[in-house]
């Protein structure tokens, strides 16, 4: 990424109808909350609309034209995700409701077979609650122990601590690819290699990473990779669990119901092979139509140029924040996605969020579902701005003015 | 002032501000005039659940009238708390339980509160009513 490549965020932005709306009776929207969910381009909205207008029916069942179409949309999206992640087989992609359900599925299904009393699960100190609580529940059920890799002052992971934390009792190392609170990008390839060298399975939470960079699960070398469609310009309610096929094949079902069985008698049932084994019930078919379109759309972007653009926004946001007296950015690791969390001495995050909102600037305030991480930095909540492919320097111009005004009103 | 008069008075005060800055400045200023919260009651026991920022509420009963001490760590929230105090404080349990639940929209506040903030405000109102109900029930039985 040495050469500066041209990137036109305005051409991208023009494809997102919501970004031209106003709030509070006429204030132009400045959306700086893409880490919570990205907005949706026309291509995705159209795909979902078209599904319900033309193809709506159930998958894998009826013998009619629409059902065949719906099935091909559903399975087509699966193949698209498989290519997107560099999966070896399409059957390695399981659709879920989101990142949270993907992690819960692995914890419940893989965990019940592979984790026993005295075993250890390793996570990091920068995980989202979705990558903490399912493991705590598993530990409570099995008597296993949950451990965490500490986070350094700059928001990066204490790599030197990992070797000692990967013991002969460690069964799984679950790690976030990029932090939703500090933006830190973890070198998940290196972390997975350390785990693999000790025979430890790995799960990577890619919820925040997939929209900022290409992902290749083979290059990362993980065993499970999870993300949500809605953070990749797709619809809410659909998520992905990618797992190595042999691991998925050995796992028991997560939920029982229709579509996940080969045969049911009242005595016992024979389950489908992955991925259908893990997709009980009617799935979010329109969501898959949207996700397929989202990945197609995302593929049209120059991802290197986009990452450079987001980097510039991140740096500029950081300096805007530091112009405020008493401001402190939480997490300044060398490699970050477009996420900047900050606190301002003497200004409460709730107040700040409200006054930014009045000026049309959408941010997130609170603990960002990462309470252990915020405790490590001795703060209860932060204000967070986050960027995506459509964020512009103009957004930051408005943010700068709005921040200055809000702080002035609150001091 | 009766509760209805107080609500009308608050609404009139807020209506005079045509832009959001002045309105918020007014709300923040109200918070600054809130009576100081007794430090001995600044404990988790008196935290109102359901608020994004910490809000403390401590009730006491004296001669049939409920007195509240309240505070928030956030300035705007503290201003909203001050408004609630004008409506709810130093009233009988029956008066408190008769506060019309739509006064938030009558004050035009709902248009300026996100769902989370509005939830926080209704959590506070619920807690005020719960204390009043508790005093009413214990008063009726004694």
XYZ file of C-alpha atoms in Angstrom:
553
model
C 0.000 0.000 0.000
C 2.857 2.355 -0.741
C 1.342 4.220 -3.665
C -1.638 6.494 -3.098
C -4.500 5.214 -5.237
C -7.426 7.298 -6.277
C -10.648 6.469 -4.498
C -13.927 8.265 -5.039
C -16.125 7.866 -1.958
C -18.751 10.158 -3.513
C -19.352 7.732 -6.379
C -19.793 4.988 -3.781
C -21.968 7.189 -1.584
C -24.328 7.976 -4.455
C -25.387 4.324 -4.397
C -26.691 4.560 -0.816
C -30.129 6.220 -0.847
C -30.351 6.542 2.949
C -27.259 8.749 3.083
C -29.079 11.612 1.394
C -31.827 11.846 4.004
C -32.135 14.351 6.803
C -32.943 13.911 10.489
C -34.534 16.114 13.186
C -36.563 18.049 10.652
C -34.014 18.950 8.025
C -30.509 18.313 9.366
C -28.423 16.337 6.824
C -27.463 12.899 8.129
C -23.782 12.239 8.785
C -23.584 8.519 9.433
C -20.528 7.668 11.537
C -21.865 4.430 13.005
C -20.934 1.907 10.330
C -19.317 -0.390 12.892
C -22.809 -0.947 14.301
C -24.226 -1.660 10.860
C -23.319 -0.523 7.380
C -25.889 1.171 5.188
C -27.145 -0.723 2.117
C -26.418 0.100 -1.534
C -29.135 0.115 -4.204
C -27.867 -3.228 -5.512
C -28.671 -4.948 -2.201
C -32.033 -3.236 -1.719
C -33.019 -4.201 -5.269
C -31.984 -7.836 -4.794
C -34.167 -8.160 -1.689
C -37.045 -6.357 -3.375
C -36.765 -8.581 -6.445
C -36.716 -11.725 -4.337
C -40.076 -10.904 -2.784
C -41.533 -9.604 -6.051
C -40.408 -12.486 -8.258
C -38.969 -15.515 -6.502
C -40.426 -15.784 -3.016
C -41.054 -19.370 -1.930
C -39.462 -21.897 0.398
C -36.155 -23.636 -0.234
C -35.165 -27.307 -0.563
C -38.811 -28.460 -0.609
C -41.554 -27.997 -3.111
C -41.353 -29.226 -6.680
C -42.233 -26.020 -8.435
C -40.487 -23.329 -10.394
C -40.406 -20.692 -7.661
C -39.017 -23.074 -5.081
C -36.282 -24.070 -7.498
C -35.491 -20.389 -8.001
C -35.449 -19.652 -4.273
C -33.228 -22.675 -3.674
C -30.842 -21.564 -6.354
C -30.694 -18.050 -4.816
C -30.029 -19.537 -1.381
C -27.397 -21.992 -2.589
C -25.972 -19.409 -4.994
C -25.383 -17.057 -2.078
C -23.651 -19.874 -0.221
C -21.313 -20.444 -3.165
C -20.690 -16.687 -3.352
C -19.731 -16.574 0.334
C -17.490 -19.619 -0.128
C -15.595 -17.847 -2.919
C -15.470 -14.621 -0.906
C -13.797 -16.384 2.026
C -11.623 -18.723 -0.021
C -13.403 -21.821 1.312
C -12.371 -25.171 -0.148
C -15.962 -26.376 -0.393
C -19.281 -24.600 -0.617
C -20.591 -27.015 2.035
C -18.267 -25.371 4.546
C -20.542 -22.314 4.657
C -23.390 -22.478 7.176
C -25.962 -19.697 7.230
C -27.026 -18.460 10.661
C -28.841 -15.419 12.039
C -25.603 -13.529 12.583
C -22.132 -13.561 14.122
C -23.605 -14.115 17.573
C -25.510 -17.229 16.519
C -22.501 -18.546 14.590
C -20.366 -18.399 17.740
C -23.123 -19.883 19.886
C -23.482 -22.708 17.367
C -19.794 -23.609 17.612
C -19.798 -23.287 21.408
C -22.882 -25.479 21.774
C -22.194 -28.064 19.084
C -18.413 -28.339 18.699
C -17.969 -27.385 22.361
C -20.228 -30.129 23.693
C -18.102 -32.766 21.949
C -14.650 -31.354 22.468
C -14.588 -29.424 25.726
C -14.547 -31.154 29.104
C -13.921 -30.364 32.760
C -10.471 -28.865 33.266
C -10.061 -27.924 29.607
C -9.354 -24.333 28.684
C -10.806 -21.903 26.178
C -8.606 -18.947 25.293
C -10.058 -15.638 24.139
C -8.605 -12.122 24.093
C -9.231 -9.137 26.333
C -10.727 -7.207 23.416
C -13.624 -9.509 22.548
C -17.203 -8.431 21.945
C -19.589 -9.971 24.483
C -20.744 -12.286 21.664
C -17.302 -13.902 21.751
C -17.162 -14.065 25.559
C -20.553 -15.117 26.887
C -21.075 -18.259 24.712
C -17.709 -19.547 26.010
C -18.613 -18.664 29.591
C -21.825 -20.640 29.188
C -19.848 -23.557 27.746
C -17.401 -23.388 30.654
C -20.281 -23.355 33.152
C -21.799 -26.429 31.503
C -18.584 -28.396 31.228
C -16.329 -27.187 34.032
C -13.811 -25.794 31.556
C -11.856 -22.612 32.272
C -11.941 -19.378 30.265
C -8.695 -17.420 29.881
C -7.910 -14.202 28.044
C -4.851 -12.719 26.334
C -4.187 -9.262 27.857
C -4.460 -6.055 25.846
C -1.609 -3.525 25.790
C -1.940 0.208 26.436
C -2.099 1.036 22.705
C -5.009 -1.374 22.261
C -3.014 -4.135 20.605
C -2.752 -7.674 21.872
C 0.051 -8.740 24.220
C 1.510 -11.329 21.838
C 4.240 -12.239 24.338
C 1.633 -13.625 26.732
C 0.062 -16.049 24.268
C 2.605 -18.857 24.327
C 2.139 -19.439 28.070
C -1.655 -19.182 27.748
C -1.797 -21.915 25.102
C -1.441 -24.961 27.361
C -1.953 -28.663 26.751
C -5.482 -28.157 28.137
C -6.403 -25.406 25.650
C -9.049 -26.666 23.249
C -9.907 -23.499 21.359
C -8.511 -20.018 20.811
C -11.336 -17.628 19.854
C -10.171 -14.192 18.710
C -11.554 -11.070 17.155
C -10.154 -10.155 13.729
C -10.686 -6.419 14.297
C -11.987 -4.761 17.465
C -15.335 -2.974 17.262
C -14.261 -0.636 20.065
C -10.615 0.270 19.383
C -10.383 -0.716 15.725
C -7.255 -2.782 16.380
C -6.591 -5.328 13.629
C -5.142 -8.528 15.036
C -2.616 -10.536 13.067
C -4.972 -13.501 13.078
C -2.750 -15.490 10.729
C 0.094 -15.420 13.249
C -2.250 -16.123 16.167
C -3.816 -19.102 14.400
C -0.357 -20.441 13.522
C 0.671 -20.268 17.193
C -2.482 -22.152 18.171
C -2.185 -24.720 15.373
C 1.415 -25.454 16.400
C 0.007 -26.657 19.717
C -2.937 -28.486 18.202
C -5.432 -25.849 19.379
C -8.507 -25.124 17.251
C -9.242 -21.512 16.310
C -12.304 -19.356 15.727
C -12.000 -15.872 14.242
C -14.767 -13.306 14.769
C -14.656 -11.379 11.521
C -17.739 -9.199 12.098
C -15.776 -5.942 11.940
C -13.086 -7.086 9.508
C -14.984 -8.256 6.439
C -16.064 -4.778 5.308
C -12.570 -3.311 5.444
C -10.317 -5.867 3.762
C -10.331 -9.072 1.732
C -10.491 -12.204 3.876
C -8.931 -15.565 2.971
C -9.565 -18.282 5.518
C -6.851 -20.481 4.004
C -4.243 -17.744 4.433
C -5.450 -17.083 7.993
C -5.336 -20.802 8.761
C -8.265 -20.715 11.191
C -10.756 -23.533 11.801
C -13.880 -21.365 12.062
C -14.558 -17.872 10.699
C -17.784 -15.988 11.459
C -19.380 -12.737 10.327
C -22.726 -10.970 9.833
C -24.220 -9.924 6.494
C -25.402 -6.576 7.859
C -21.866 -5.371 8.505
C -20.922 -6.171 4.911
C -23.544 -3.909 3.291
C -26.069 -6.762 3.400
C -29.305 -7.220 5.351
C -29.722 -7.854 9.082
C -30.756 -11.305 10.289
C -28.275 -13.366 8.293
C -24.843 -14.534 9.358
C -22.147 -16.899 8.234
C -20.290 -19.672 9.955
C -17.430 -21.013 7.893
C -15.829 -24.170 9.290
C -13.459 -26.831 8.013
C -15.645 -29.558 6.560
C -14.252 -32.413 8.644
C -14.947 -30.423 11.812
C -18.494 -29.517 10.753
C -19.132 -33.098 9.690
C -18.219 -34.396 13.158
C -20.439 -31.869 14.952
C -23.923 -32.693 16.294
C -26.911 -30.523 15.269
C -27.393 -27.211 17.051
C -31.167 -26.907 16.675
C -33.666 -29.528 15.582
C -36.415 -29.022 13.041
C -37.252 -29.155 9.381
C -34.629 -29.113 6.608
C -31.854 -30.522 8.832
C -32.860 -34.197 8.716
C -32.667 -37.032 6.210
C -35.203 -39.212 7.959
C -37.321 -38.887 11.069
C -39.110 -41.668 12.846
C -40.622 -41.217 16.285
C -37.719 -43.186 17.741
C -34.801 -41.397 16.129
C -33.742 -39.090 13.333
C -30.951 -39.249 10.804
C -29.406 -35.853 10.238
C -28.393 -34.179 7.031
C -24.746 -33.570 6.218
C -23.353 -30.038 6.734
C -24.345 -27.348 6.078
C -28.048 -28.304 6.116
C -27.588 -30.131 9.432
C -27.168 -26.711 11.035
C -29.951 -24.909 9.180
C -33.143 -26.051 10.875
C -36.334 -24.305 9.831
C -37.105 -21.875 7.037
C -34.058 -19.654 6.674
C -33.675 -15.965 5.770
C -33.824 -16.514 2.004
C -34.292 -12.872 1.076
C -31.308 -12.153 3.308
C -29.177 -14.506 1.252
C -30.312 -12.756 -1.938
C -29.160 -9.511 -0.305
C -25.845 -10.916 0.910
C -25.031 -12.356 -2.505
C -25.692 -8.946 -4.049
C -23.677 -7.243 -1.286
C -20.595 -9.373 -1.989
C -20.956 -8.837 -5.747
C -21.172 -5.108 -5.081
C -18.254 -5.132 -2.611
C -16.134 -6.915 -5.203
C -16.484 -3.959 -7.569
C -14.587 -1.723 -5.114
C -10.841 -1.217 -5.264
C -10.264 -2.597 -1.775
C -6.676 -1.356 -1.441
C -7.682 2.164 -2.394
C -10.694 1.939 -0.090
C -8.523 0.831 2.838
C -6.156 3.752 2.213
C -9.117 6.119 2.150
C -10.507 4.717 5.405
C -7.037 4.984 6.959
C -6.845 8.660 6.063
C -10.273 9.236 7.636
C -9.197 7.380 10.766
C -6.069 9.510 11.124
C -7.936 12.721 10.494
C -10.684 11.815 12.985
C -8.003 11.062 15.567
C -6.415 14.479 15.127
C -9.804 16.223 15.207
C -10.531 14.540 18.528
C -7.122 15.439 19.973
C -7.772 19.121 19.232
C -10.295 19.007 22.084
C -8.725 19.671 25.454
C -8.834 16.618 27.698
C -9.611 14.204 24.860
C -8.181 10.692 24.812
C -8.461 8.145 22.019
C -8.887 4.584 23.305
C -6.740 2.346 21.155
C -4.033 3.595 18.838
C -2.577 0.369 17.549
C -0.488 0.663 14.370
C -3.028 -1.315 12.317
C -6.639 -0.241 12.673
C -9.907 -0.450 10.803
C -11.973 2.743 10.480
C -13.003 2.929 14.128
C -12.075 5.667 16.612
C -13.274 5.498 20.226
C -12.678 8.406 22.541
C -13.465 10.005 25.872
C -13.313 13.672 26.829
C -12.496 14.681 30.364
C -15.483 16.246 32.097
C -17.894 15.415 29.274
C -20.259 12.479 29.604
C -20.617 10.258 26.533
C -24.423 10.260 26.722
C -24.503 14.072 26.585
C -22.005 14.164 23.764
C -23.908 11.572 21.733
C -27.157 13.521 22.123
C -25.656 16.832 21.044
C -23.850 15.262 18.073
C -27.124 13.612 17.096
C -28.960 16.949 17.195
C -26.455 18.112 14.585
C -27.154 15.091 12.404
C -24.022 13.166 13.387
C -24.789 9.534 14.192
C -22.234 8.041 16.597
C -22.378 5.301 19.162
C -21.895 5.947 22.859
C -21.676 3.314 25.562
C -19.623 0.226 26.265
C -19.973 -1.236 22.733
C -20.603 -4.703 24.228
C -16.941 -4.842 25.258
C -17.135 -4.148 28.990
C -13.948 -6.094 29.910
C -11.965 -4.082 27.349
C -13.276 -0.730 28.632
C -12.501 -1.785 32.211
C -8.944 -2.432 31.098
C -8.776 1.204 29.965
C -10.567 2.387 33.145
C -13.468 3.968 31.279
C -17.155 3.097 31.545
C -18.160 4.224 28.090
C -16.761 5.890 25.012
C -18.054 7.797 22.050
C -17.215 5.983 18.811
C -17.051 7.149 15.228
C -16.659 4.517 12.524
C -16.314 4.562 8.771
C -17.177 2.518 5.719
C -16.608 2.728 1.973
C -19.036 5.665 1.646
C -17.573 7.874 4.400
C -16.111 11.170 3.243
C -13.933 14.017 4.401
C -17.067 16.162 4.405
C -18.520 13.859 7.053
C -15.489 14.689 9.166
C -15.849 18.421 8.489
C -19.348 18.256 9.977
C -18.135 16.020 12.817
C -15.383 18.517 13.663
C -17.805 21.449 13.881
C -20.414 19.402 15.753
C -17.869 18.115 18.270
C -16.517 21.604 18.965
C -20.021 22.952 19.510
C -21.135 20.033 21.688
C -18.088 20.280 23.948
C -18.537 24.038 24.267
C -22.159 23.530 25.364
C -21.206 20.863 27.905
C -18.360 22.710 29.604
C -48.532 24.623 41.360
C -50.570 21.563 40.521
C -49.052 18.860 38.371
C -51.039 20.024 35.336
C -49.921 23.608 35.890
C -46.303 22.525 36.262
C -46.399 20.559 33.015
C -48.003 23.496 31.206
C -45.369 25.815 32.667
C -42.497 23.536 31.592
C -43.984 23.214 28.118
C -44.254 26.988 27.828
C -40.621 27.418 28.893
C -39.435 24.918 26.284
C -41.625 26.347 23.532
C -39.919 29.721 23.665
C -36.745 28.221 22.208
C -36.876 27.956 18.460
C -33.519 26.240 18.049
C -32.157 23.112 19.621
C -29.067 24.773 21.098
C -31.085 27.106 23.289
C -33.420 24.310 24.289
C -30.537 22.105 25.398
C -28.811 25.015 27.132
C -32.048 25.537 29.073
C -32.293 21.855 30.006
C -28.642 21.795 31.109
C -29.191 24.954 33.162
C -32.165 23.322 34.901
C -29.924 20.431 35.850
C -27.447 22.818 37.415
C -30.175 24.100 39.724
C -31.084 20.632 40.908
C -30.712 20.294 44.646
C -27.424 18.667 45.612
C -27.691 14.903 45.947
C -26.748 13.546 49.398
C -23.508 11.593 49.016
C -24.622 8.893 51.471
C -27.288 7.812 48.960
C -24.916 7.625 45.980
C -24.893 3.838 45.931
C -25.996 1.143 43.527
C -29.133 0.603 45.640
C -30.497 3.900 44.388
C -29.491 3.571 40.734
C -32.393 3.635 38.289
C -32.218 0.571 36.049
C -32.633 1.099 32.338
C -30.732 4.380 31.990
C -27.656 4.633 29.753
C -25.960 7.027 32.124
C -26.100 6.541 35.854
C -29.135 8.119 37.516
C -29.631 8.016 41.268
C -33.029 8.400 42.894
C -33.628 8.372 46.626
C -37.142 8.689 48.101
C -38.305 9.653 51.534
C -41.753 10.232 53.023
C -42.689 13.031 55.376
C -46.214 13.898 56.513
C -47.897 12.199 53.612
C -45.672 13.822 50.992
C -42.924 12.052 49.022
C -39.556 13.808 48.705
C -37.041 12.738 46.111
C -33.335 13.377 45.801
C -32.054 12.710 42.299
C -28.884 13.086 40.297
C -27.191 12.013 37.072
C -23.604 12.013 35.936
C -24.671 13.319 32.500
C -25.634 16.987 32.211
C -28.549 16.687 29.805
C -29.947 13.720 31.676
C -29.582 15.701 34.889
C -31.611 18.467 33.285
C -34.333 16.002 32.354
C -34.227 14.671 35.909
C -34.668 18.252 37.174
C -37.766 18.568 35.008
C -39.170 15.347 36.399
C -38.489 16.621 39.910
C -40.582 19.738 39.253
C -43.470 17.467 38.308
C -43.046 14.658 40.814
C -41.285 16.033 43.863
C -43.044 16.978 47.098
C -46.338 15.404 46.073
C -48.578 12.845 47.732
C -48.387 9.255 46.428
C -51.811 9.690 44.812
C -50.696 12.830 43.002
C -47.555 11.078 41.752
C -49.586 8.128 40.523
C -51.897 10.498 38.651
C -49.143 12.097 36.532
C -50.308 11.732 32.914
C -47.906 9.435 31.085
C -48.080 11.485 27.882
C -46.482 14.566 29.395
C -43.186 13.730 27.671
C -44.794 14.263 24.278
C -46.727 17.282 25.595
C -43.360 18.825 26.440
C -42.190 18.007 22.922
C -39.304 16.031 24.384
C -39.968 12.801 22.523
C -39.062 14.407 19.212
C -35.605 15.080 20.597
C -34.959 11.827 22.406
C -33.728 8.698 20.702
C -35.501 5.488 21.684
C -32.735 4.658 24.159
C -32.997 8.020 25.886
C -36.775 7.844 25.871
C -36.510 4.399 27.469
C -34.276 5.898 30.140
C -36.804 8.624 30.826
C -39.661 6.148 31.091
C -37.527 3.965 33.386
C -37.187 6.983 35.680
C -40.911 7.706 35.563
C -41.654 4.088 36.342
C -39.302 4.161 39.323
C -40.889 7.360 40.667
C -44.319 5.772 40.404
C -43.100 2.546 42.045
C -41.803 4.433 45.071
C -45.099 6.331 45.300
C -47.029 3.081 45.079
C -44.883 1.514 47.788
C -45.533 4.484 50.092
C -49.218 4.398 49.289
C -49.491 0.701 50.079
C -47.460 0.925 53.297
C -49.400 4.053 54.311
C -52.711 2.342 53.730
C -51.738 -0.697 55.805
C -50.281 1.202 58.776
